[in-house]
PDB file of C-alpha atoms in Angstrom:
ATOM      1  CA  UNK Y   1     -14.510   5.172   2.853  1.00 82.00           C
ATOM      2  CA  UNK Y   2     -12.149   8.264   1.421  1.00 87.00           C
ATOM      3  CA  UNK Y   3      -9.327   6.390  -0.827  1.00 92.00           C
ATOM      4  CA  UNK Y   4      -6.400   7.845  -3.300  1.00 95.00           C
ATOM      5  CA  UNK Y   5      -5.521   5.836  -6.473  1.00 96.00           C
ATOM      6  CA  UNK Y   6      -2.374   6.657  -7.855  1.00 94.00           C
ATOM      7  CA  UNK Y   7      -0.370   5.024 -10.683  1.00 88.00           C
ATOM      8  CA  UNK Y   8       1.992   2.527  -9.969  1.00 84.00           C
ATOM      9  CA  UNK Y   9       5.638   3.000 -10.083  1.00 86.00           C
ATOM     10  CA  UNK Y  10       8.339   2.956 -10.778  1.00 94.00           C
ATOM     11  CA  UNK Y  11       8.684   5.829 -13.417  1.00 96.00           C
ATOM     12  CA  UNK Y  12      11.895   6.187 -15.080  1.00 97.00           C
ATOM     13  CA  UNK Y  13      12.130   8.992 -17.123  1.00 97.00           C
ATOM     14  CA  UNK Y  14      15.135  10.835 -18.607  1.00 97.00           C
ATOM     15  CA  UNK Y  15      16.515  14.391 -17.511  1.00 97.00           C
ATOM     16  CA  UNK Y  16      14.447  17.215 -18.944  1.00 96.00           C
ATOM     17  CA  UNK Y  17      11.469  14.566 -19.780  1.00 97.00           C
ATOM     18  CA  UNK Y  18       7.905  15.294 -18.988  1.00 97.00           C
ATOM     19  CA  UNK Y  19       6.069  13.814 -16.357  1.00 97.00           C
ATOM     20  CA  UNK Y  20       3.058  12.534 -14.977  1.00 97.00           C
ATOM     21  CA  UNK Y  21       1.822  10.865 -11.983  1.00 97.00           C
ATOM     22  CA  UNK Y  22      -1.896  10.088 -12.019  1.00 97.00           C
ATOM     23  CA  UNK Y  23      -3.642  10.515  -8.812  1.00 97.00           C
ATOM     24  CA  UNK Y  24      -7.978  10.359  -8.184  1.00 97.00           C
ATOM     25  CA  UNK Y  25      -9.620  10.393  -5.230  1.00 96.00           C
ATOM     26  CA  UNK Y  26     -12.836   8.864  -3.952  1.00 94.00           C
ATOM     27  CA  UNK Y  27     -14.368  11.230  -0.572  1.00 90.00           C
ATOM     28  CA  UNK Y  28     -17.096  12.112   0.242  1.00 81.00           C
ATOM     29  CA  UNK Y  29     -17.791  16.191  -0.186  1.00 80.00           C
ATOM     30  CA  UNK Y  30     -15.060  18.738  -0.764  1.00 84.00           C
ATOM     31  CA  UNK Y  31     -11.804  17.163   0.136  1.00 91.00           C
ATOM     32  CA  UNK Y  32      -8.442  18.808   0.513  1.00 93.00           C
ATOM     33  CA  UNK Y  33      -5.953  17.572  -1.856  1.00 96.00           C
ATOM     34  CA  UNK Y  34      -1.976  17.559  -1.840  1.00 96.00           C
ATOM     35  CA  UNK Y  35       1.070  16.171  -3.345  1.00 97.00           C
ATOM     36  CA  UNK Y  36       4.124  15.478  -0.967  1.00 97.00           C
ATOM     37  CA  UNK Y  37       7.509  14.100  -1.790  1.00 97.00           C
ATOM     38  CA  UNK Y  38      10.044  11.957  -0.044  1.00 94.00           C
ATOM     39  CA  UNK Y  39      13.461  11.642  -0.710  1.00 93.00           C
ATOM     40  CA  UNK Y  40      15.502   8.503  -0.187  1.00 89.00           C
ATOM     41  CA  UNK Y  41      16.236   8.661   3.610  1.00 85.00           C
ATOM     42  CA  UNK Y  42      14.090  11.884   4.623  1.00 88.00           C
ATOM     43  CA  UNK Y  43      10.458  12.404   6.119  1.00 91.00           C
ATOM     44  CA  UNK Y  44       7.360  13.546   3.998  1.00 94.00           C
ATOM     45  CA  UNK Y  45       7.321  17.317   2.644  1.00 95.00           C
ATOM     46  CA  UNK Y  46       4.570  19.302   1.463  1.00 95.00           C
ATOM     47  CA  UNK Y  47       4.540  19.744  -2.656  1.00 97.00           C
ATOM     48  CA  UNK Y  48       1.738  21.197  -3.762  1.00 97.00           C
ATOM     49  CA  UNK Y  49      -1.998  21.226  -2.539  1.00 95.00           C
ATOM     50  CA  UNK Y  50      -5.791  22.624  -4.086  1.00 96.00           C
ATOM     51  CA  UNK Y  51      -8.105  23.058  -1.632  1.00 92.00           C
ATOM     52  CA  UNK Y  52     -11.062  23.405  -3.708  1.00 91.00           C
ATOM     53  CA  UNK Y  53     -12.623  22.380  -7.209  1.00 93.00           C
ATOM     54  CA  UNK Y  54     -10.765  24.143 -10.455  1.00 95.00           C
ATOM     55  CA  UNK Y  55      -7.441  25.180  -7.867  1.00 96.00           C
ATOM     56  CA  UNK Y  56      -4.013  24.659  -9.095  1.00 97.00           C
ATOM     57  CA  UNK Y  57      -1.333  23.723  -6.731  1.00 97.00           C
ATOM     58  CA  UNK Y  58       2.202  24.972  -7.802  1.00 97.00           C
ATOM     59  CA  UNK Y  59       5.699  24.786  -6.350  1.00 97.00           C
ATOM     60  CA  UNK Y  60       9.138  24.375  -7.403  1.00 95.00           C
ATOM     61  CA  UNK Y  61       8.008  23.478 -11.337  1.00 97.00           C
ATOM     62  CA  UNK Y  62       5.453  21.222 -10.360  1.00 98.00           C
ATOM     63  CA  UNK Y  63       1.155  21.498 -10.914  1.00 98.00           C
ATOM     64  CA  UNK Y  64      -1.801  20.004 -10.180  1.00 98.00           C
ATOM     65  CA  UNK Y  65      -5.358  20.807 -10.852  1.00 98.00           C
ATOM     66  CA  UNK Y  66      -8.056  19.667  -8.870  1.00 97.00           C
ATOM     67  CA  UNK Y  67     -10.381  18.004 -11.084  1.00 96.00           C
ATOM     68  CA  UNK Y  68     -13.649  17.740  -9.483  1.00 93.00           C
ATOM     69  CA  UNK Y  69     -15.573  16.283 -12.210  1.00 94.00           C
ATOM     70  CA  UNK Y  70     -12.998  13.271 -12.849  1.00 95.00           C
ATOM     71  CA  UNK Y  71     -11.741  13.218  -9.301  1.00 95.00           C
ATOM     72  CA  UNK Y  72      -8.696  13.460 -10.164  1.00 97.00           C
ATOM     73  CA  UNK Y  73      -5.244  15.667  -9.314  1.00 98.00           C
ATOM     74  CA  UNK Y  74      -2.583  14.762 -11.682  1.00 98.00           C
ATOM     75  CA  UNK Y  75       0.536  15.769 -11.025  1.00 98.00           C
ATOM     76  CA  UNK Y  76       3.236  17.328 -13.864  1.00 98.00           C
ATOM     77  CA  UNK Y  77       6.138  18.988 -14.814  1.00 98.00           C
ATOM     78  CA  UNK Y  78       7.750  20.049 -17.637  1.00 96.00           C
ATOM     79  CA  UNK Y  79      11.001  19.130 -17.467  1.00 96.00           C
ATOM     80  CA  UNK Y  80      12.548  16.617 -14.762  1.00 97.00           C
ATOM     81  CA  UNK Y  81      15.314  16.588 -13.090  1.00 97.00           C
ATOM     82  CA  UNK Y  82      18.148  14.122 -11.533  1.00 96.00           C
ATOM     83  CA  UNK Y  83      17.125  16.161  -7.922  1.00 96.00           C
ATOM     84  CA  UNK Y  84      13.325  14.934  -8.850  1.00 97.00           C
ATOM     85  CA  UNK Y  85      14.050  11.201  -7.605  1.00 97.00           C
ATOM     86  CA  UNK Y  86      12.099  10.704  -4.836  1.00 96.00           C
ATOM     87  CA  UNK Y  87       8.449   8.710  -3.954  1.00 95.00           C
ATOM     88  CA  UNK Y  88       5.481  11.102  -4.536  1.00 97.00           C
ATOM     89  CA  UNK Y  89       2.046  10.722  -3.009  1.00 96.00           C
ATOM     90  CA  UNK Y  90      -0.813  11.798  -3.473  1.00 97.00           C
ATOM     91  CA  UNK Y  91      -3.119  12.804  -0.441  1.00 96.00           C
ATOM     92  CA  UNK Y  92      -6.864  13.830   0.655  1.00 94.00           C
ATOM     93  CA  UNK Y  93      -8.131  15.730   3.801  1.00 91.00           C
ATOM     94  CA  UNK Y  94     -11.814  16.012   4.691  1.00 83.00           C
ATOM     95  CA  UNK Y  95     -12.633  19.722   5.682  1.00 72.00           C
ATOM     96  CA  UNK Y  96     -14.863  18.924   8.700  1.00 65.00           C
ATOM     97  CA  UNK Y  97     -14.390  20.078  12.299  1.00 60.00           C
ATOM     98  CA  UNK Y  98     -12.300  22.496  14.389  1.00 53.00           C
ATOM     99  CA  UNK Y  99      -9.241  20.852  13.719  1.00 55.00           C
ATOM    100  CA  UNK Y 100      -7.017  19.619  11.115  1.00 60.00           C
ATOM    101  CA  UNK Y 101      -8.251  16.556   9.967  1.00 79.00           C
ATOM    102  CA  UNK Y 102      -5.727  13.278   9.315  1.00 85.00           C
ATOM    103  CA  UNK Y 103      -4.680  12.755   5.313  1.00 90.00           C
ATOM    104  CA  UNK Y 104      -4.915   9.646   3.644  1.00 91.00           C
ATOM    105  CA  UNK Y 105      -2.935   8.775   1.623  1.00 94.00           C
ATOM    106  CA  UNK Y 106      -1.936   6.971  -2.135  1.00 94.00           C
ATOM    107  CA  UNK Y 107       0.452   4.167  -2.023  1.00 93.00           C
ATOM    108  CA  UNK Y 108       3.664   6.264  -3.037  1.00 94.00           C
ATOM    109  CA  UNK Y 109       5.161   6.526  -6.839  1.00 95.00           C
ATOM    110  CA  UNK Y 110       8.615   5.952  -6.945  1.00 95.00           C
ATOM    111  CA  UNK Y 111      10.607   8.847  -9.895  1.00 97.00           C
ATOM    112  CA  UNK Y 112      13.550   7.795 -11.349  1.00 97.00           C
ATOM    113  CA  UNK Y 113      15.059  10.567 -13.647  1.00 97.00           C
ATOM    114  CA  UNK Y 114      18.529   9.313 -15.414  1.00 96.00           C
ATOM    115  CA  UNK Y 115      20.688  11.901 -16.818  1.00 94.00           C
TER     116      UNK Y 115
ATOM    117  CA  UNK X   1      13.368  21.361   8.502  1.00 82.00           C
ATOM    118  CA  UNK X   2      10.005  20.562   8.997  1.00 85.00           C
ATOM    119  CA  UNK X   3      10.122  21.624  12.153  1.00 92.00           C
ATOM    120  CA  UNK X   4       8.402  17.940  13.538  1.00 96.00           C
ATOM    121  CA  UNK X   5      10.942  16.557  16.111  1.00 97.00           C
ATOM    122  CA  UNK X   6      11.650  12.563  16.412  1.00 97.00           C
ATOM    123  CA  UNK X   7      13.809  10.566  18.285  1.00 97.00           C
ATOM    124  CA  UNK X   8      14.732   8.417  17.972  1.00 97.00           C
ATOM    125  CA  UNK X   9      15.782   8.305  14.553  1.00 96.00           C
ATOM    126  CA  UNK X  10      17.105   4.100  14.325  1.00 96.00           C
ATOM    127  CA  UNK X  11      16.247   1.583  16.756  1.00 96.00           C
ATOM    128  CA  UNK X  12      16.996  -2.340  16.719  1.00 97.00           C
ATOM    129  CA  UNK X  13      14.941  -4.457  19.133  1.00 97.00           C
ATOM    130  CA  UNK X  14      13.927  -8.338  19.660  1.00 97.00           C
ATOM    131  CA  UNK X  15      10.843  -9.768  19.718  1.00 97.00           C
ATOM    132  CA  UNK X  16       8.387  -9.146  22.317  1.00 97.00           C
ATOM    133  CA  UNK X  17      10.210  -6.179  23.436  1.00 97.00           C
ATOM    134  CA  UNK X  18       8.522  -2.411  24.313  1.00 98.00           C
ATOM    135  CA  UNK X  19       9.766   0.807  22.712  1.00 98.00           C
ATOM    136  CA  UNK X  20       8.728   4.219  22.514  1.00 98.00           C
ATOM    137  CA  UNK X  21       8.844   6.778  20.417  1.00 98.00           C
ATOM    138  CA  UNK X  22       9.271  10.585  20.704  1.00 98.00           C
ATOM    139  CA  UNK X  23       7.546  13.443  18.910  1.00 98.00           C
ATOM    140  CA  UNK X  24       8.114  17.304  19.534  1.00 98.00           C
ATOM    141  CA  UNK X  25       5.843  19.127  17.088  1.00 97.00           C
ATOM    142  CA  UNK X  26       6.045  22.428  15.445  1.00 95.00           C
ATOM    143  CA  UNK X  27       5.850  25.299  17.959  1.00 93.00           C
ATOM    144  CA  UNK X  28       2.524  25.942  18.170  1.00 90.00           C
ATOM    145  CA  UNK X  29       1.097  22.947  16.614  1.00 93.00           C
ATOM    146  CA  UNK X  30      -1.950  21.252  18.669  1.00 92.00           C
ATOM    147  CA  UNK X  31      -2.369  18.624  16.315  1.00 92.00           C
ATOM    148  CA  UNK X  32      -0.173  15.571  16.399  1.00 95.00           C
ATOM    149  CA  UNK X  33      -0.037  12.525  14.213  1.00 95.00           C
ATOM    150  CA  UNK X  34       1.169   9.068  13.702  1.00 97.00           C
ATOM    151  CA  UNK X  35       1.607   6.946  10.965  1.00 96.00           C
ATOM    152  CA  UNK X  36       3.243   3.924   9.921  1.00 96.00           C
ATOM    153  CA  UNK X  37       5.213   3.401   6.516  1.00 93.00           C
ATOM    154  CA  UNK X  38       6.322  -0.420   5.460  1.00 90.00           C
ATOM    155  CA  UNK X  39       6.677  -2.134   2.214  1.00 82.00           C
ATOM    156  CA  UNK X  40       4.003  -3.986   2.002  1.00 80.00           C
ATOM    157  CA  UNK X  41       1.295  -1.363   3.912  1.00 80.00           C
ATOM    158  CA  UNK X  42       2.595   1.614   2.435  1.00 85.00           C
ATOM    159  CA  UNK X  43       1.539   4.882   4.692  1.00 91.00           C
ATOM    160  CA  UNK X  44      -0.953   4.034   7.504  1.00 92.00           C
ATOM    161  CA  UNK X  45      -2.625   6.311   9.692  1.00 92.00           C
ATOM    162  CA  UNK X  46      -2.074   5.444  13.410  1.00 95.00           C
ATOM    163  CA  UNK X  47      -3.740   8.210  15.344  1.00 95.00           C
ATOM    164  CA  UNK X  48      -4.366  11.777  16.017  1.00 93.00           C
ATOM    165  CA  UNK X  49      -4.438  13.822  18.711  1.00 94.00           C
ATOM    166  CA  UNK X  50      -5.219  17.316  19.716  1.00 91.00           C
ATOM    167  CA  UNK X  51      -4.315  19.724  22.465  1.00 92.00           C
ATOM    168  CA  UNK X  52      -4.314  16.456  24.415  1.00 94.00           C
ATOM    169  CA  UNK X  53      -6.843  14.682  23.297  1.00 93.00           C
ATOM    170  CA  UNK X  54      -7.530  11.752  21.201  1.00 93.00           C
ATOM    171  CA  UNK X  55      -9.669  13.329  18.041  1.00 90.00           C
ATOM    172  CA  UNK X  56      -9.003   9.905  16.019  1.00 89.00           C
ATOM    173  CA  UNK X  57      -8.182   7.110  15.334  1.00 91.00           C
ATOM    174  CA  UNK X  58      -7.181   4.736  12.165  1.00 90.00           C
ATOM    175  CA  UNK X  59      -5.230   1.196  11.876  1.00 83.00           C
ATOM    176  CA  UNK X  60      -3.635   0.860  15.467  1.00 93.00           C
ATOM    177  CA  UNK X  61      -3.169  -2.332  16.642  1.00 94.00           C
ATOM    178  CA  UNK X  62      -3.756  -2.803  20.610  1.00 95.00           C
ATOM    179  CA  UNK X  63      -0.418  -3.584  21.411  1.00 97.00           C
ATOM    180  CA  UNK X  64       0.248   0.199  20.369  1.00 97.00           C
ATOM    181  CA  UNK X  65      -0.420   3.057  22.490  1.00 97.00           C
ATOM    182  CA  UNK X  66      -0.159   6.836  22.652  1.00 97.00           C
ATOM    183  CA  UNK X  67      -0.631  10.074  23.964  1.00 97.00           C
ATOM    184  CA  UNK X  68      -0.118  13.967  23.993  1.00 97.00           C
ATOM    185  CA  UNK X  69       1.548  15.490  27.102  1.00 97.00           C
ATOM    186  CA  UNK X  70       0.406  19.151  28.462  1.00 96.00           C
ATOM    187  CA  UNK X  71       3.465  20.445  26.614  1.00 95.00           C
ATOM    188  CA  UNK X  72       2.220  18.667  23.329  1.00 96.00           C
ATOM    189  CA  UNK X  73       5.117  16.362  22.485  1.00 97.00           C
ATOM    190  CA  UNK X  74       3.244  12.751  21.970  1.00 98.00           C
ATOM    191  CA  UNK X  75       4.594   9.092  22.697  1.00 98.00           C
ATOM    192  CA  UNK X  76       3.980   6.434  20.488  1.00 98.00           C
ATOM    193  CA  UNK X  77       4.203   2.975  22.684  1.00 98.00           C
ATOM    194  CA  UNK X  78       4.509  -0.241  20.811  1.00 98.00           C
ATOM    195  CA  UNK X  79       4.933  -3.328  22.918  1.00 97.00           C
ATOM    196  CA  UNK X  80       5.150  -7.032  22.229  1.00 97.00           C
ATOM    197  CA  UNK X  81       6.664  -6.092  19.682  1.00 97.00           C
ATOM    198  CA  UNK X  82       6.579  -8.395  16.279  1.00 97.00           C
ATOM    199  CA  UNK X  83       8.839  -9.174  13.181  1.00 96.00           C
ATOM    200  CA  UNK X  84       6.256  -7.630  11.797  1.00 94.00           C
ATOM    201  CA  UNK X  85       6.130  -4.370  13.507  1.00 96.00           C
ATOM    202  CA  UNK X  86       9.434  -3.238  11.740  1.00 96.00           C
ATOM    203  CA  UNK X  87       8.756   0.005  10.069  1.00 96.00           C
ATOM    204  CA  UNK X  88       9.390   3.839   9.609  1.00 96.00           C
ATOM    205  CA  UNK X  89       6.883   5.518  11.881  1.00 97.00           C
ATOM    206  CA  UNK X  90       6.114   9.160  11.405  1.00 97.00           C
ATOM    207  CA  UNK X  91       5.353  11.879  13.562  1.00 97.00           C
ATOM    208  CA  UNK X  92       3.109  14.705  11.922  1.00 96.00           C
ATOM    209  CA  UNK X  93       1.694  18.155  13.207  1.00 95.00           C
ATOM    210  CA  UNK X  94      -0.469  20.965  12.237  1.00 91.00           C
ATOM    211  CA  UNK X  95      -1.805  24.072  13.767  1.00 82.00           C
ATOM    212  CA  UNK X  96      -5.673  23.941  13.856  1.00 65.00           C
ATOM    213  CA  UNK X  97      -6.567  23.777  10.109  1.00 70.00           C
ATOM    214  CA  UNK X  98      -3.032  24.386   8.507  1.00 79.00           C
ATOM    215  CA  UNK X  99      -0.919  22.162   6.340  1.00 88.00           C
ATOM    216  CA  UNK X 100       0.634  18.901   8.013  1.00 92.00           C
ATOM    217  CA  UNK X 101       4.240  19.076   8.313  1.00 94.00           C
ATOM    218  CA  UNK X 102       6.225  15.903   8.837  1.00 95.00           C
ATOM    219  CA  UNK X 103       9.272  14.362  10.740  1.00 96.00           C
ATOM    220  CA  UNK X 104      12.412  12.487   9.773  1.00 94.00           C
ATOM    221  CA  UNK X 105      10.552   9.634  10.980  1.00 95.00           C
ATOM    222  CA  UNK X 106      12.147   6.925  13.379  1.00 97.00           C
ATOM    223  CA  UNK X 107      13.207   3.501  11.876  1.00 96.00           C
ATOM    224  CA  UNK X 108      12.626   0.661  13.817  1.00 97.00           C
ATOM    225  CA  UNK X 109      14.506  -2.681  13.311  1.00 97.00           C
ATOM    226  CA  UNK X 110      12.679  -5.859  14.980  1.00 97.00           C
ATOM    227  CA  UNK X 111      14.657  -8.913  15.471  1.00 96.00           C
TER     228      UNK X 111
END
């Protein structure tokens, strides 16, 4: 069945460091893909997604590319902040059907930026 | 704001107890989801409805129920309830192939 791999935590990085979180994917066709955050105490919100092969997600200094040929959708950014701890996780949708299809998701990384 | 309404947000119980939880979606939204986050599980998929109907349906155990009302705000019923059971649960929504947005989620405590 459709699965997300992504690297386990925690990360601790300093302020201003780069990062990565490694994230593939195993579906079947042309899956969705998306990065959401949580911060300690609040509910899931929507990061970044690429909806097709080559498609860069962006938002508030954060990419991903969606790698087709590794199945992959690393996310990065240049230069972390304390405001960047939080769990990120990495998430597929099938594109199949008249309605909005359920995401499954990675098992979380945890971010840890010190100042 | 997501927009995804739960209540409510904490709840303690005992054992073998029934709760239920509340979920007003986006305006607009026909899609409604559930999931379950815990340590050891991470984030599982409960179910989906949409416009009232069941569309699917992932790890639910049977003691767990739910449904989507003709004004779209879903239920999530968990009964005989377990140590076990303790967990955040989510409420999601989406409009017919938009992005899913996601509650505050509502913590429940089993004793």
């Amino acid at each position: 069945g459709d699965s997300v791999t992504q690297m386990e935590g925690p990360v601790t990085l300093s302020e201003e460091a780069f990062l990565t979180i490694n994230c593939t994917y195993t579906a079947t066709g042309y899956p969705s893909l998306f990065w959401y955050v949580q911060y300690p105490g609040e509910g899931l919100q929507l990061l970044l997604k690429a909806t097709k092969a080559d498609d860069k997600g962006s938002n508030k200094g954060f990419e991903a590319t969606y790698r087709k040929e590794t199945t992959s959708f690393h996310l990065e950014k240049g230069s972390v902040q304390v405001s960047d701890s939080a769990v990120y996780f990495c998430a597929l949708r099938r594109n199949y059907g008249g309605a909005t299809n359920k995401l499954i998701f990675g098992t979380g990384t945890l971010l840890a930026v010190q100042p | 704001d997501s927009g995804v309404t739960q209540t409510p947000k904490h709840l303690i119980t005992a054992t073998g107890q029934r709760v239920t939880l509340r979920c007003s979606p986006r305006s607009g939204d026909l899609s409604v989801y559930w999931y379950q986050q815990s340590l050891d599980q991470g984030l599982q998929f409960l179910i989906q409805y949409y416009n009232g109907e069941e569309r699917a349906k992932g790890n639910i155990l049977e003691r767990f129920s739910a449904q989507q009302f003709p004004d779209l705000h879903s239920e999530l019923n968990l009964s005989s309830l377990e140590l076990g059971d303790s967990a955040l649960y989510f409420c999601a929504s989406s409009t017919g192939t938009g992005d899913v947005f996601f509650g505050e989620g509502s913590r429940l405590t089993v004793l």
